[in-house]
């Protein structure tokens, strides 16, 4: 236990020690069994983000979508099989919008070559989310990610709609969804800042924000109407940048956009609907560097949700299939 606490002290803040230690997670978990594990994952993420920054946004989102359903156990990676034809990756919140699977595959191949049957896919997702955050923030979001997760064997598309808040969520439902996973109201506001990167399908906001009365700025609404069909369909549902100011930078521009009513989703705009969350938004917009530190802490906290240990999980040989 003492060694675990000591390692956890290397994490973002002392406040995280108990959360990570009690879940059995440790910073430097693979230092003896697979010393190059984190470097190998980082190399694959770096290569992918350099080629397409949007993939980095996808990897951050993947960690969120994995952890909120069945815990941080790589259940989001499982492919459909005859025994399980509808896994999480086919759920509406993930299909077809979630991306980055090929990066996880490449990272898993690299660590399997170096250290067979040692590094879990769940840890690879967590490392990839951390590394993408670091790269897209130009090193401003920097933190150690504790590891020691096992991979889960259960994955159901139906659970994605149960646990993942949607783009039309109001503040109450957002807070409830996060609270169910042990995350605070501040975590809601801080993690929403990930919407400073990535793209969103027109179907996620057209009806709620463009076809109905909303607070969206006229200039943004005009731009979006040029980019989106009035009635998006499966065959005609383009994507647009969530942050038109700095679309490839993980930064606090999201909060400035929010105050200017230049955000796409109802779940973003709703953060201004209560005095306490609106105050947090203003603080994150105002103080340079403050949000990045909070985001780092929240990522570590989120990465400890529902961790599988012992007989509850395994280390998959392929991230797409249970052993």
PDB file of C-alpha atoms in Angstrom:
ATOM      1  CA  UNK A   1       0.000   0.000   0.000  1.00  0.00           C
ATOM      2  CA  UNK A   2       2.833   2.405   0.863  1.00  0.00           C
ATOM      3  CA  UNK A   3       4.427   1.849  -2.548  1.00  0.00           C
ATOM      4  CA  UNK A   4       1.094   2.464  -4.228  1.00  0.00           C
ATOM      5  CA  UNK A   5       0.623   5.746  -2.380  1.00  0.00           C
ATOM      6  CA  UNK A   6       4.157   6.835  -3.236  1.00  0.00           C
ATOM      7  CA  UNK A   7       3.615   6.206  -6.914  1.00  0.00           C
ATOM      8  CA  UNK A   8       0.262   7.928  -6.880  1.00  0.00           C
ATOM      9  CA  UNK A   9       1.871  11.063  -5.448  1.00  0.00           C
ATOM     10  CA  UNK A  10       3.396  11.519  -8.870  1.00  0.00           C
ATOM     11  CA  UNK A  11      -0.078  12.083 -10.253  1.00  0.00           C
ATOM     12  CA  UNK A  12      -1.558  15.479 -10.874  1.00  0.00           C
ATOM     13  CA  UNK A  13      -2.348  16.362  -7.267  1.00  0.00           C
ATOM     14  CA  UNK A  14      -2.426  14.883  -3.783  1.00  0.00           C
ATOM     15  CA  UNK A  15      -6.213  15.052  -3.944  1.00  0.00           C
ATOM     16  CA  UNK A  16      -6.110  12.196  -6.433  1.00  0.00           C
ATOM     17  CA  UNK A  17      -4.043   9.836  -4.294  1.00  0.00           C
ATOM     18  CA  UNK A  18      -6.887   8.098  -2.506  1.00  0.00           C
ATOM     19  CA  UNK A  19      -8.972   7.824  -5.678  1.00  0.00           C
ATOM     20  CA  UNK A  20      -6.207   6.141  -7.654  1.00  0.00           C
ATOM     21  CA  UNK A  21      -4.759   4.023  -4.866  1.00  0.00           C
ATOM     22  CA  UNK A  22      -8.090   2.576  -3.769  1.00  0.00           C
ATOM     23  CA  UNK A  23      -8.794   1.482  -7.322  1.00  0.00           C
ATOM     24  CA  UNK A  24      -5.452  -0.300  -7.451  1.00  0.00           C
ATOM     25  CA  UNK A  25      -4.141   2.091 -10.105  1.00  0.00           C
ATOM     26  CA  UNK A  26      -0.538   3.279  -9.988  1.00  0.00           C
ATOM     27  CA  UNK A  27       1.578   5.714 -11.935  1.00  0.00           C
ATOM     28  CA  UNK A  28       4.393   3.742 -13.553  1.00  0.00           C
ATOM     29  CA  UNK A  29       2.419   0.510 -13.294  1.00  0.00           C
ATOM     30  CA  UNK A  30       4.357  -1.124 -16.161  1.00  0.00           C
ATOM     31  CA  UNK A  31       7.827   0.127 -15.236  1.00  0.00           C
ATOM     32  CA  UNK A  32       9.008  -3.425 -14.466  1.00  0.00           C
ATOM     33  CA  UNK A  33       6.777  -5.616 -16.625  1.00  0.00           C
ATOM     34  CA  UNK A  34       6.824  -3.457 -19.791  1.00  0.00           C
ATOM     35  CA  UNK A  35       9.063  -0.402 -19.335  1.00  0.00           C
ATOM     36  CA  UNK A  36       8.451   0.976 -22.851  1.00  0.00           C
ATOM     37  CA  UNK A  37       4.663   0.579 -22.790  1.00  0.00           C
ATOM     38  CA  UNK A  38       3.762   4.241 -22.365  1.00  0.00           C
ATOM     39  CA  UNK A  39       6.418   5.401 -24.834  1.00  0.00           C
ATOM     40  CA  UNK A  40       5.133   2.962 -27.446  1.00  0.00           C
ATOM     41  CA  UNK A  41       1.565   4.202 -27.051  1.00  0.00           C
ATOM     42  CA  UNK A  42       2.740   7.821 -27.158  1.00  0.00           C
ATOM     43  CA  UNK A  43       4.607   7.218 -30.416  1.00  0.00           C
ATOM     44  CA  UNK A  44       1.491   5.877 -32.142  1.00  0.00           C
ATOM     45  CA  UNK A  45      -0.685   8.715 -30.835  1.00  0.00           C
ATOM     46  CA  UNK A  46       1.874  11.307 -31.911  1.00  0.00           C
ATOM     47  CA  UNK A  47       2.032   9.854 -35.404  1.00  0.00           C
ATOM     48  CA  UNK A  48      -1.759   9.831 -35.730  1.00  0.00           C
ATOM     49  CA  UNK A  49      -2.310  13.344 -34.339  1.00  0.00           C
ATOM     50  CA  UNK A  50       0.351  14.803 -36.615  1.00  0.00           C
ATOM     51  CA  UNK A  51      -1.454  13.297 -39.594  1.00  0.00           C
ATOM     52  CA  UNK A  52      -4.917  14.332 -38.401  1.00  0.00           C
ATOM     53  CA  UNK A  53      -5.517  16.373 -35.210  1.00  0.00           C
ATOM     54  CA  UNK A  54      -9.138  15.264 -35.277  1.00  0.00           C
ATOM     55  CA  UNK A  55      -8.069  11.745 -34.361  1.00  0.00           C
ATOM     56  CA  UNK A  56      -6.622  13.160 -31.139  1.00  0.00           C
ATOM     57  CA  UNK A  57     -10.014  14.650 -30.332  1.00  0.00           C
ATOM     58  CA  UNK A  58     -11.493  11.221 -30.998  1.00  0.00           C
ATOM     59  CA  UNK A  59      -9.095   9.548 -28.566  1.00  0.00           C
ATOM     60  CA  UNK A  60     -10.021  11.947 -25.759  1.00  0.00           C
ATOM     61  CA  UNK A  61     -13.697  11.322 -26.477  1.00  0.00           C
ATOM     62  CA  UNK A  62     -13.050   7.564 -26.578  1.00  0.00           C
ATOM     63  CA  UNK A  63     -11.800   7.604 -22.975  1.00  0.00           C
ATOM     64  CA  UNK A  64     -14.955   9.428 -21.887  1.00  0.00           C
ATOM     65  CA  UNK A  65     -17.249   7.064 -23.807  1.00  0.00           C
ATOM     66  CA  UNK A  66     -15.419   3.995 -22.541  1.00  0.00           C
ATOM     67  CA  UNK A  67     -15.389   5.013 -18.874  1.00  0.00           C
ATOM     68  CA  UNK A  68     -19.040   6.041 -18.681  1.00  0.00           C
ATOM     69  CA  UNK A  69     -20.267   2.633 -19.907  1.00  0.00           C
ATOM     70  CA  UNK A  70     -19.129  -0.388 -17.848  1.00  0.00           C
ATOM     71  CA  UNK A  71     -16.217   1.656 -16.452  1.00  0.00           C
ATOM     72  CA  UNK A  72     -12.773   2.224 -17.982  1.00  0.00           C
ATOM     73  CA  UNK A  73     -12.427  -1.313 -19.335  1.00  0.00           C
ATOM     74  CA  UNK A  74     -12.031  -1.006 -23.130  1.00  0.00           C
ATOM     75  CA  UNK A  75     -15.558  -2.378 -23.647  1.00  0.00           C
ATOM     76  CA  UNK A  76     -16.025   0.311 -26.310  1.00  0.00           C
ATOM     77  CA  UNK A  77     -13.425  -1.430 -28.490  1.00  0.00           C
ATOM     78  CA  UNK A  78     -15.169  -4.789 -28.832  1.00  0.00           C
ATOM     79  CA  UNK A  79     -16.346  -5.697 -32.339  1.00  0.00           C
ATOM     80  CA  UNK A  80     -19.736  -7.306 -33.013  1.00  0.00           C
ATOM     81  CA  UNK A  81     -19.742 -11.103 -32.916  1.00  0.00           C
ATOM     82  CA  UNK A  82     -22.363 -13.799 -33.353  1.00  0.00           C
ATOM     83  CA  UNK A  83     -22.578 -14.058 -29.569  1.00  0.00           C
ATOM     84  CA  UNK A  84     -22.813 -10.257 -29.163  1.00  0.00           C
ATOM     85  CA  UNK A  85     -24.058  -8.581 -32.368  1.00  0.00           C
ATOM     86  CA  UNK A  86     -24.653  -5.166 -30.740  1.00  0.00           C
ATOM     87  CA  UNK A  87     -21.622  -4.026 -28.698  1.00  0.00           C
ATOM     88  CA  UNK A  88     -21.059  -0.464 -27.480  1.00  0.00           C
ATOM     89  CA  UNK A  89     -19.272   0.697 -30.616  1.00  0.00           C
ATOM     90  CA  UNK A  90     -22.536   0.243 -32.556  1.00  0.00           C
ATOM     91  CA  UNK A  91     -24.541   2.356 -30.096  1.00  0.00           C
ATOM     92  CA  UNK A  92     -25.907   5.635 -31.450  1.00  0.00           C
ATOM     93  CA  UNK A  93     -23.499   7.836 -29.424  1.00  0.00           C
ATOM     94  CA  UNK A  94     -20.521   5.940 -30.911  1.00  0.00           C
ATOM     95  CA  UNK A  95     -21.553   4.959 -34.420  1.00  0.00           C
ATOM     96  CA  UNK A  96     -20.451   6.448 -36.743  1.00  0.00           C
ATOM     97  CA  UNK A  97     -18.933   9.355 -34.807  1.00  0.00           C
ATOM     98  CA  UNK A  98     -16.359   7.717 -32.527  1.00  0.00           C
ATOM     99  CA  UNK A  99     -12.897   7.474 -34.077  1.00  0.00           C
ATOM    100  CA  UNK A 100      -9.362   6.472 -33.220  1.00  0.00           C
ATOM    101  CA  UNK A 101      -9.819   2.697 -33.136  1.00  0.00           C
ATOM    102  CA  UNK A 102      -6.959   2.171 -35.561  1.00  0.00           C
ATOM    103  CA  UNK A 103      -4.593   4.106 -33.269  1.00  0.00           C
ATOM    104  CA  UNK A 104      -5.452   1.832 -30.359  1.00  0.00           C
ATOM    105  CA  UNK A 105      -4.916  -1.195 -32.616  1.00  0.00           C
ATOM    106  CA  UNK A 106      -1.471   0.086 -33.633  1.00  0.00           C
ATOM    107  CA  UNK A 107      -0.493   0.839 -30.047  1.00  0.00           C
ATOM    108  CA  UNK A 108      -1.692  -2.576 -28.889  1.00  0.00           C
ATOM    109  CA  UNK A 109       0.328  -4.273 -31.648  1.00  0.00           C
ATOM    110  CA  UNK A 110       3.438  -2.371 -30.573  1.00  0.00           C
ATOM    111  CA  UNK A 111       3.123  -3.256 -26.890  1.00  0.00           C
ATOM    112  CA  UNK A 112       2.218  -6.881 -27.655  1.00  0.00           C
ATOM    113  CA  UNK A 113       5.389  -7.192 -29.697  1.00  0.00           C
ATOM    114  CA  UNK A 114       7.446  -5.762 -26.837  1.00  0.00           C
ATOM    115  CA  UNK A 115       5.601  -7.399 -23.923  1.00  0.00           C
ATOM    116  CA  UNK A 116       3.021 -10.059 -24.855  1.00  0.00           C
ATOM    117  CA  UNK A 117      -0.067 -10.449 -22.654  1.00  0.00           C
ATOM    118  CA  UNK A 118       0.984  -7.639 -20.316  1.00  0.00           C
ATOM    119  CA  UNK A 119      -0.651  -4.294 -21.178  1.00  0.00           C
ATOM    120  CA  UNK A 120      -4.438  -3.960 -21.117  1.00  0.00           C
ATOM    121  CA  UNK A 121      -6.409  -2.243 -23.833  1.00  0.00           C
ATOM    122  CA  UNK A 122      -8.120  -0.193 -21.131  1.00  0.00           C
ATOM    123  CA  UNK A 123      -4.774   1.267 -20.076  1.00  0.00           C
ATOM    124  CA  UNK A 124      -3.872   1.945 -23.704  1.00  0.00           C
ATOM    125  CA  UNK A 125      -7.065   4.015 -24.107  1.00  0.00           C
ATOM    126  CA  UNK A 126      -6.213   5.935 -20.927  1.00  0.00           C
ATOM    127  CA  UNK A 127      -2.631   6.593 -22.067  1.00  0.00           C
ATOM    128  CA  UNK A 128      -3.839   7.622 -25.526  1.00  0.00           C
ATOM    129  CA  UNK A 129      -6.339  10.094 -24.052  1.00  0.00           C
ATOM    130  CA  UNK A 130      -3.593  11.614 -21.939  1.00  0.00           C
ATOM    131  CA  UNK A 131      -1.132  11.830 -24.837  1.00  0.00           C
ATOM    132  CA  UNK A 132      -3.691  13.340 -27.198  1.00  0.00           C
ATOM    133  CA  UNK A 133      -4.516  15.964 -24.555  1.00  0.00           C
ATOM    134  CA  UNK A 134      -0.835  16.831 -24.206  1.00  0.00           C
ATOM    135  CA  UNK A 135      -0.265  17.124 -27.948  1.00  0.00           C
ATOM    136  CA  UNK A 136      -3.415  19.073 -28.781  1.00  0.00           C
ATOM    137  CA  UNK A 137      -2.882  21.509 -25.894  1.00  0.00           C
ATOM    138  CA  UNK A 138       0.706  22.178 -26.994  1.00  0.00           C
ATOM    139  CA  UNK A 139       1.970  20.583 -23.756  1.00  0.00           C
ATOM    140  CA  UNK A 140      -0.244  22.721 -21.494  1.00  0.00           C
ATOM    141  CA  UNK A 141      -2.316  19.729 -20.375  1.00  0.00           C
ATOM    142  CA  UNK A 142       0.374  17.532 -18.853  1.00  0.00           C
ATOM    143  CA  UNK A 143      -0.191  14.775 -16.316  1.00  0.00           C
ATOM    144  CA  UNK A 144       0.684  11.255 -15.247  1.00  0.00           C
ATOM    145  CA  UNK A 145      -2.015   8.654 -15.895  1.00  0.00           C
ATOM    146  CA  UNK A 146      -2.178   5.859 -13.316  1.00  0.00           C
ATOM    147  CA  UNK A 147      -2.604   2.371 -14.780  1.00  0.00           C
ATOM    148  CA  UNK A 148      -3.511  -1.164 -13.792  1.00  0.00           C
ATOM    149  CA  UNK A 149      -6.954  -1.509 -15.402  1.00  0.00           C
ATOM    150  CA  UNK A 150      -8.146  -4.819 -16.801  1.00  0.00           C
ATOM    151  CA  UNK A 151     -10.293  -5.266 -19.906  1.00  0.00           C
ATOM    152  CA  UNK A 152     -13.974  -6.044 -19.513  1.00  0.00           C
ATOM    153  CA  UNK A 153     -15.928  -8.788 -21.264  1.00  0.00           C
ATOM    154  CA  UNK A 154     -19.355  -7.104 -21.393  1.00  0.00           C
ATOM    155  CA  UNK A 155     -20.301  -4.570 -24.067  1.00  0.00           C
ATOM    156  CA  UNK A 156     -23.884  -3.605 -24.953  1.00  0.00           C
ATOM    157  CA  UNK A 157     -24.976  -0.898 -27.395  1.00  0.00           C
ATOM    158  CA  UNK A 158     -28.131  -0.313 -25.334  1.00  0.00           C
ATOM    159  CA  UNK A 159     -26.071   0.861 -22.365  1.00  0.00           C
ATOM    160  CA  UNK A 160     -24.550   3.745 -24.337  1.00  0.00           C
ATOM    161  CA  UNK A 161     -27.919   5.501 -24.394  1.00  0.00           C
ATOM    162  CA  UNK A 162     -28.422   4.774 -20.698  1.00  0.00           C
ATOM    163  CA  UNK A 163     -25.150   6.210 -19.419  1.00  0.00           C
ATOM    164  CA  UNK A 164     -23.788   8.681 -21.977  1.00  0.00           C
ATOM    165  CA  UNK A 165     -25.340  12.165 -21.857  1.00  0.00           C
ATOM    166  CA  UNK A 166     -26.523  13.314 -25.274  1.00  0.00           C
ATOM    167  CA  UNK A 167     -26.015  16.561 -27.199  1.00  0.00           C
ATOM    168  CA  UNK A 168     -29.472  17.803 -26.175  1.00  0.00           C
ATOM    169  CA  UNK A 169     -28.972  17.151 -22.454  1.00  0.00           C
ATOM    170  CA  UNK A 170     -29.987  19.878 -20.023  1.00  0.00           C
ATOM    171  CA  UNK A 171     -27.890  20.775 -16.991  1.00  0.00           C
ATOM    172  CA  UNK A 172     -29.835  18.577 -14.590  1.00  0.00           C
ATOM    173  CA  UNK A 173     -29.375  15.447 -16.702  1.00  0.00           C
ATOM    174  CA  UNK A 174     -25.699  16.222 -17.260  1.00  0.00           C
ATOM    175  CA  UNK A 175     -25.056  16.632 -13.551  1.00  0.00           C
ATOM    176  CA  UNK A 176     -26.964  13.426 -12.789  1.00  0.00           C
ATOM    177  CA  UNK A 177     -25.052  11.415 -15.404  1.00  0.00           C
ATOM    178  CA  UNK A 178     -21.709  12.610 -14.059  1.00  0.00           C
ATOM    179  CA  UNK A 179     -22.729  12.175 -10.409  1.00  0.00           C
ATOM    180  CA  UNK A 180     -23.653   8.553 -11.149  1.00  0.00           C
ATOM    181  CA  UNK A 181     -19.992   8.043 -12.058  1.00  0.00           C
ATOM    182  CA  UNK A 182     -18.614   9.860  -9.027  1.00  0.00           C
ATOM    183  CA  UNK A 183     -17.891  13.104 -10.858  1.00  0.00           C
ATOM    184  CA  UNK A 184     -18.777  16.560  -9.562  1.00  0.00           C
ATOM    185  CA  UNK A 185     -20.562  19.548 -11.074  1.00  0.00           C
ATOM    186  CA  UNK A 186     -17.167  21.147 -11.621  1.00  0.00           C
ATOM    187  CA  UNK A 187     -16.054  18.017 -13.490  1.00  0.00           C
ATOM    188  CA  UNK A 188     -19.051  18.503 -15.805  1.00  0.00           C
ATOM    189  CA  UNK A 189     -17.917  22.030 -16.639  1.00  0.00           C
ATOM    190  CA  UNK A 190     -14.215  21.180 -16.881  1.00  0.00           C
ATOM    191  CA  UNK A 191     -14.560  18.057 -19.030  1.00  0.00           C
ATOM    192  CA  UNK A 192     -17.000  19.836 -21.349  1.00  0.00           C
ATOM    193  CA  UNK A 193     -13.978  21.913 -22.365  1.00  0.00           C
ATOM    194  CA  UNK A 194     -12.912  18.976 -24.533  1.00  0.00           C
ATOM    195  CA  UNK A 195     -15.419  20.417 -27.008  1.00  0.00           C
ATOM    196  CA  UNK A 196     -12.781  23.005 -27.896  1.00  0.00           C
ATOM    197  CA  UNK A 197     -11.570  20.401 -30.398  1.00  0.00           C
ATOM    198  CA  UNK A 198     -13.193  17.899 -32.701  1.00  0.00           C
ATOM    199  CA  UNK A 199     -16.210  17.997 -34.953  1.00  0.00           C
ATOM    200  CA  UNK A 200     -19.921  17.424 -34.520  1.00  0.00           C
ATOM    201  CA  UNK A 201     -22.500  15.978 -36.897  1.00  0.00           C
ATOM    202  CA  UNK A 202     -25.131  18.480 -38.005  1.00  0.00           C
ATOM    203  CA  UNK A 203     -27.846  16.142 -36.702  1.00  0.00           C
ATOM    204  CA  UNK A 204     -26.541  16.777 -33.171  1.00  0.00           C
ATOM    205  CA  UNK A 205     -27.662  20.394 -33.145  1.00  0.00           C
ATOM    206  CA  UNK A 206     -29.682  21.454 -36.202  1.00  0.00           C
ATOM    207  CA  UNK A 207     -33.136  20.773 -34.759  1.00  0.00           C
ATOM    208  CA  UNK A 208     -32.385  21.996 -31.245  1.00  0.00           C
ATOM    209  CA  UNK A 209     -30.242  25.009 -32.072  1.00  0.00           C
ATOM    210  CA  UNK A 210     -31.044  26.130 -35.625  1.00  0.00           C
ATOM    211  CA  UNK A 211     -34.624  25.014 -36.272  1.00  0.00           C
ATOM    212  CA  UNK A 212     -35.893  26.018 -32.835  1.00  0.00           C
ATOM    213  CA  UNK A 213     -35.514  29.233 -30.840  1.00  0.00           C
ATOM    214  CA  UNK A 214     -32.154  29.246 -29.067  1.00  0.00           C
ATOM    215  CA  UNK A 215     -29.490  31.607 -27.785  1.00  0.00           C
ATOM    216  CA  UNK A 216     -27.005  30.755 -30.542  1.00  0.00           C
ATOM    217  CA  UNK A 217     -25.246  33.826 -31.966  1.00  0.00           C
ATOM    218  CA  UNK A 218     -26.659  35.012 -35.284  1.00  0.00           C
ATOM    219  CA  UNK A 219     -23.250  34.964 -36.986  1.00  0.00           C
ATOM    220  CA  UNK A 220     -22.651  31.322 -36.042  1.00  0.00           C
ATOM    221  CA  UNK A 221     -26.188  30.290 -36.939  1.00  0.00           C
ATOM    222  CA  UNK A 222     -25.772  31.847 -40.382  1.00  0.00           C
ATOM    223  CA  UNK A 223     -22.489  29.990 -40.930  1.00  0.00           C
ATOM    224  CA  UNK A 224     -23.938  26.677 -39.774  1.00  0.00           C
ATOM    225  CA  UNK A 225     -26.971  26.964 -42.049  1.00  0.00           C
ATOM    226  CA  UNK A 226     -24.559  27.156 -44.976  1.00  0.00           C
ATOM    227  CA  UNK A 227     -22.737  24.028 -43.801  1.00  0.00           C
ATOM    228  CA  UNK A 228     -25.660  21.888 -42.643  1.00  0.00           C
ATOM    229  CA  UNK A 229     -28.806  20.631 -44.377  1.00  0.00           C
ATOM    230  CA  UNK A 230     -32.077  21.765 -42.810  1.00  0.00           C
ATOM    231  CA  UNK A 231     -33.010  18.131 -42.195  1.00  0.00           C
ATOM    232  CA  UNK A 232     -29.906  15.961 -41.804  1.00  0.00           C
ATOM    233  CA  UNK A 233     -30.268  12.292 -42.725  1.00  0.00           C
ATOM    234  CA  UNK A 234     -28.015   9.274 -42.373  1.00  0.00           C
ATOM    235  CA  UNK A 235     -26.819   9.835 -45.926  1.00  0.00           C
ATOM    236  CA  UNK A 236     -26.479  13.601 -45.603  1.00  0.00           C
ATOM    237  CA  UNK A 237     -25.114  14.535 -42.188  1.00  0.00           C
ATOM    238  CA  UNK A 238     -21.901  16.581 -42.529  1.00  0.00           C
ATOM    239  CA  UNK A 239     -19.613  17.432 -39.624  1.00  0.00           C
ATOM    240  CA  UNK A 240     -18.521  20.910 -38.573  1.00  0.00           C
ATOM    241  CA  UNK A 241     -15.850  22.168 -36.170  1.00  0.00           C
ATOM    242  CA  UNK A 242     -17.026  22.580 -32.601  1.00  0.00           C
ATOM    243  CA  UNK A 243     -14.698  25.564 -32.162  1.00  0.00           C
ATOM    244  CA  UNK A 244     -14.299  27.736 -35.255  1.00  0.00           C
ATOM    245  CA  UNK A 245     -11.690  29.954 -33.564  1.00  0.00           C
ATOM    246  CA  UNK A 246      -9.043  27.342 -32.682  1.00  0.00           C
ATOM    247  CA  UNK A 247     -10.437  24.022 -33.985  1.00  0.00           C
ATOM    248  CA  UNK A 248      -7.255  21.995 -33.490  1.00  0.00           C
ATOM    249  CA  UNK A 249      -6.199  23.337 -30.077  1.00  0.00           C
ATOM    250  CA  UNK A 250      -7.315  21.941 -26.732  1.00  0.00           C
ATOM    251  CA  UNK A 251      -7.638  25.239 -24.889  1.00  0.00           C
ATOM    252  CA  UNK A 252     -10.017  27.456 -22.950  1.00  0.00           C
ATOM    253  CA  UNK A 253     -11.404  29.061 -26.118  1.00  0.00           C
ATOM    254  CA  UNK A 254     -14.460  26.838 -25.626  1.00  0.00           C
ATOM    255  CA  UNK A 255     -15.460  28.893 -22.569  1.00  0.00           C
ATOM    256  CA  UNK A 256     -15.006  32.168 -24.431  1.00  0.00           C
ATOM    257  CA  UNK A 257     -17.180  30.784 -27.227  1.00  0.00           C
ATOM    258  CA  UNK A 258     -19.760  29.711 -24.669  1.00  0.00           C
ATOM    259  CA  UNK A 259     -19.990  33.212 -23.200  1.00  0.00           C
ATOM    260  CA  UNK A 260     -20.372  34.592 -26.728  1.00  0.00           C
ATOM    261  CA  UNK A 261     -23.149  32.057 -27.450  1.00  0.00           C
ATOM    262  CA  UNK A 262     -21.036  30.438 -30.146  1.00  0.00           C
ATOM    263  CA  UNK A 263     -21.304  26.763 -29.181  1.00  0.00           C
ATOM    264  CA  UNK A 264     -23.056  24.049 -31.132  1.00  0.00           C
ATOM    265  CA  UNK A 265     -24.751  21.798 -28.613  1.00  0.00           C
ATOM    266  CA  UNK A 266     -27.556  22.294 -26.125  1.00  0.00           C
ATOM    267  CA  UNK A 267     -25.403  20.378 -23.620  1.00  0.00           C
ATOM    268  CA  UNK A 268     -22.800  23.140 -23.989  1.00  0.00           C
ATOM    269  CA  UNK A 269     -25.164  26.110 -23.830  1.00  0.00           C
ATOM    270  CA  UNK A 270     -26.869  24.716 -20.729  1.00  0.00           C
ATOM    271  CA  UNK A 271     -23.736  25.353 -18.650  1.00  0.00           C
ATOM    272  CA  UNK A 272     -24.827  29.003 -18.495  1.00  0.00           C
ATOM    273  CA  UNK A 273     -28.275  28.125 -17.164  1.00  0.00           C
ATOM    274  CA  UNK A 274     -27.318  28.078 -13.463  1.00  0.00           C
ATOM    275  CA  UNK A 275     -25.331  30.643 -11.451  1.00  0.00           C
ATOM    276  CA  UNK A 276     -22.717  28.190 -10.127  1.00  0.00           C
ATOM    277  CA  UNK A 277     -21.841  26.618 -13.483  1.00  0.00           C
ATOM    278  CA  UNK A 278     -21.943  30.004 -15.236  1.00  0.00           C
ATOM    279  CA  UNK A 279     -19.445  31.273 -12.674  1.00  0.00           C
ATOM    280  CA  UNK A 280     -17.147  28.338 -13.435  1.00  0.00           C
ATOM    281  CA  UNK A 281     -17.437  29.035 -17.166  1.00  0.00           C
ATOM    282  CA  UNK A 282     -16.417  32.668 -16.660  1.00  0.00           C
ATOM    283  CA  UNK A 283     -13.439  31.653 -14.507  1.00  0.00           C
ATOM    284  CA  UNK A 284     -12.226  29.112 -17.081  1.00  0.00           C
ATOM    285  CA  UNK A 285     -12.551  31.698 -19.844  1.00  0.00           C
ATOM    286  CA  UNK A 286     -10.721  34.376 -17.893  1.00  0.00           C
ATOM    287  CA  UNK A 287      -7.697  32.727 -16.315  1.00  0.00           C
ATOM    288  CA  UNK A 288      -5.129  31.390 -18.776  1.00  0.00           C
ATOM    289  CA  UNK A 289      -3.643  28.048 -17.748  1.00  0.00           C
ATOM    290  CA  UNK A 290      -6.144  27.427 -14.955  1.00  0.00           C
ATOM    291  CA  UNK A 291      -8.541  25.265 -16.976  1.00  0.00           C
ATOM    292  CA  UNK A 292      -5.741  23.079 -18.334  1.00  0.00           C
ATOM    293  CA  UNK A 293      -4.709  22.080 -14.801  1.00  0.00           C
ATOM    294  CA  UNK A 294      -8.308  21.316 -13.860  1.00  0.00           C
ATOM    295  CA  UNK A 295      -8.781  19.282 -17.031  1.00  0.00           C
ATOM    296  CA  UNK A 296      -5.711  17.180 -16.233  1.00  0.00           C
ATOM    297  CA  UNK A 297      -7.072  16.355 -12.773  1.00  0.00           C
ATOM    298  CA  UNK A 298     -10.526  15.561 -14.128  1.00  0.00           C
ATOM    299  CA  UNK A 299      -9.078  13.195 -16.755  1.00  0.00           C
ATOM    300  CA  UNK A 300      -7.276  11.200 -14.048  1.00  0.00           C
ATOM    301  CA  UNK A 301     -10.425  11.140 -11.929  1.00  0.00           C
ATOM    302  CA  UNK A 302     -12.535   9.985 -14.865  1.00  0.00           C
ATOM    303  CA  UNK A 303      -9.928   7.339 -15.705  1.00  0.00           C
ATOM    304  CA  UNK A 304     -10.597   5.617 -12.367  1.00  0.00           C
ATOM    305  CA  UNK A 305     -14.313   4.973 -12.988  1.00  0.00           C
ATOM    306  CA  UNK A 306     -15.411   1.360 -12.640  1.00  0.00           C
ATOM    307  CA  UNK A 307     -11.950  -0.143 -12.963  1.00  0.00           C
ATOM    308  CA  UNK A 308     -11.939  -3.933 -13.465  1.00  0.00           C
ATOM    309  CA  UNK A 309      -9.576  -5.990 -11.308  1.00  0.00           C
ATOM    310  CA  UNK A 310      -8.990  -9.669 -10.519  1.00  0.00           C
ATOM    311  CA  UNK A 311     -11.540 -12.032 -12.028  1.00  0.00           C
ATOM    312  CA  UNK A 312     -13.677  -9.130 -13.253  1.00  0.00           C
ATOM    313  CA  UNK A 313     -11.397  -8.574 -16.229  1.00  0.00           C
ATOM    314  CA  UNK A 314      -8.585  -9.813 -18.427  1.00  0.00           C
ATOM    315  CA  UNK A 315      -5.767  -8.570 -20.632  1.00  0.00           C
ATOM    316  CA  UNK A 316      -7.032  -9.021 -24.158  1.00  0.00           C
ATOM    317  CA  UNK A 317      -4.712 -10.284 -26.852  1.00  0.00           C
ATOM    318  CA  UNK A 318      -6.773  -8.319 -29.368  1.00  0.00           C
ATOM    319  CA  UNK A 319      -8.541  -5.171 -28.262  1.00  0.00           C
ATOM    320  CA  UNK A 320     -11.467  -6.024 -30.548  1.00  0.00           C
ATOM    321  CA  UNK A 321     -12.226  -9.476 -29.096  1.00  0.00           C
ATOM    322  CA  UNK A 322     -12.481 -11.051 -25.672  1.00  0.00           C
ATOM    323  CA  UNK A 323      -9.951 -13.821 -25.079  1.00  0.00           C
TER     324      UNK A 323
END
